[in-house]
Coordinates of C-alpha atoms in Angstrom, one line a residue:
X700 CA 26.2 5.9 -38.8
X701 CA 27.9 3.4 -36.5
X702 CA 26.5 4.2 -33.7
X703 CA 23.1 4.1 -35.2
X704 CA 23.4 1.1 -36.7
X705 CA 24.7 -0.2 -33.1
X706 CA 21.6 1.4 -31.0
X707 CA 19.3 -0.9 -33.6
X708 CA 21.6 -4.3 -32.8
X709 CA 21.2 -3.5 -29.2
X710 CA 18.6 -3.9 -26.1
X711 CA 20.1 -1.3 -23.4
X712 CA 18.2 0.8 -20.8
X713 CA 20.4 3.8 -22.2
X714 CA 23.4 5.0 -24.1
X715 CA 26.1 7.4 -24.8
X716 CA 27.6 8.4 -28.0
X717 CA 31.0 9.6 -27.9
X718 CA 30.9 10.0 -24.2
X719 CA 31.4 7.3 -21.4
X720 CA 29.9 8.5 -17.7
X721 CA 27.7 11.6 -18.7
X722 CA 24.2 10.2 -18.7
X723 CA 24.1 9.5 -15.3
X724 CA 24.3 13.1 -14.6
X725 CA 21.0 13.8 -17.0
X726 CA 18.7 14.2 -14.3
X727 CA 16.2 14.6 -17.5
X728 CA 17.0 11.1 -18.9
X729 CA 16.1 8.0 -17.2
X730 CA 19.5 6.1 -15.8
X731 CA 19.7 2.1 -15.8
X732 CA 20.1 -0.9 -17.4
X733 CA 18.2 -4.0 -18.4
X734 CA 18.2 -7.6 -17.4
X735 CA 20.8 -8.8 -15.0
X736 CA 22.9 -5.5 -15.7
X737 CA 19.8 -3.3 -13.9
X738 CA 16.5 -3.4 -12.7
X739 CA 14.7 -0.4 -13.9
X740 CA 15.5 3.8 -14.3
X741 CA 16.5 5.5 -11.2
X742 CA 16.4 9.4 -12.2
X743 CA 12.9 11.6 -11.4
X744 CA 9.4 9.6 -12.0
X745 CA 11.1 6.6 -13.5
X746 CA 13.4 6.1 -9.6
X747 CA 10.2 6.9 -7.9
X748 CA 8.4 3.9 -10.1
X749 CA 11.1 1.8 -10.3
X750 CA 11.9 2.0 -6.4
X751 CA 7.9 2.4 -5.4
X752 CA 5.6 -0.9 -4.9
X753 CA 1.9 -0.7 -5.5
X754 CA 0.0 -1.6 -2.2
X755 CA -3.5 -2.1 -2.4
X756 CA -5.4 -1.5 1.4
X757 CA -9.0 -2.3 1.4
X758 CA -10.6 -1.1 4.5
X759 CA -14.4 -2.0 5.5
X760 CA -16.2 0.3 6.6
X761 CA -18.7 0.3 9.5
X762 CA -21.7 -0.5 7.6
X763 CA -20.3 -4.1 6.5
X764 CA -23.5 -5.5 5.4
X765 CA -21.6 -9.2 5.2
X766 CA -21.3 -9.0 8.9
X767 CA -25.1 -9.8 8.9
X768 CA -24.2 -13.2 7.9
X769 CA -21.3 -14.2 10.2
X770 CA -22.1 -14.9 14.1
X771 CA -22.5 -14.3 16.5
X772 CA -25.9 -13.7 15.1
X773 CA -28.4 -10.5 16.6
X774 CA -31.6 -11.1 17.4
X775 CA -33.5 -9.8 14.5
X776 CA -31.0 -11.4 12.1
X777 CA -32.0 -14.5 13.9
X778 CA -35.6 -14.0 13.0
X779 CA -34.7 -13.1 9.7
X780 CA -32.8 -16.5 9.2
X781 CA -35.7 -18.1 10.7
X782 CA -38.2 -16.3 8.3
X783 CA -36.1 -17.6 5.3
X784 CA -35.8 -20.9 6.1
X785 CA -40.0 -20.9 6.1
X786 CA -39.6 -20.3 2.2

């Protein structure tokens, strides 16, 4: 009853009851703390999430229709300018 009533007055990343160093061998339970005390889980998925940082790579492919508009301008994208600028 205690220790129930202490998990609800609490904010941890995880806890024992009646044991002190045993979680951290729980390869099935995530392992860390929160705030200053730790900065994320660091067993299985939740390591590889809490370790891992997203990094979006755009590439452009080869048919970059915005590099009709940049110069140096082709020859028919010259014309095509020039037709524009009639209307």
């Amino acid at each position: 009853a205690r220790a129930d009533w202490a998990l609800k007055q609490t904010h941890v990343g995880g806890a024992c009851i009646n044991e002190t160093l045993v979680h951290v061998a729980q390869e099935e339970l995530p392992f860390g703390g929160v705030g200053q005390s730790g900065m994320g889980h660091y067993h299985g998925k939740w390591g590889f999430d809490t370790m891992s940082k997203l990094t979006p790579v755009f590439r452009q492919s080869r048919l970059n229709g915005l590099g009709l508009f940049m110069p140096p301008y082709r020859p028919i994208v010259r014309r095509l300018l020039g037709l524009m600028k009639r209307f």
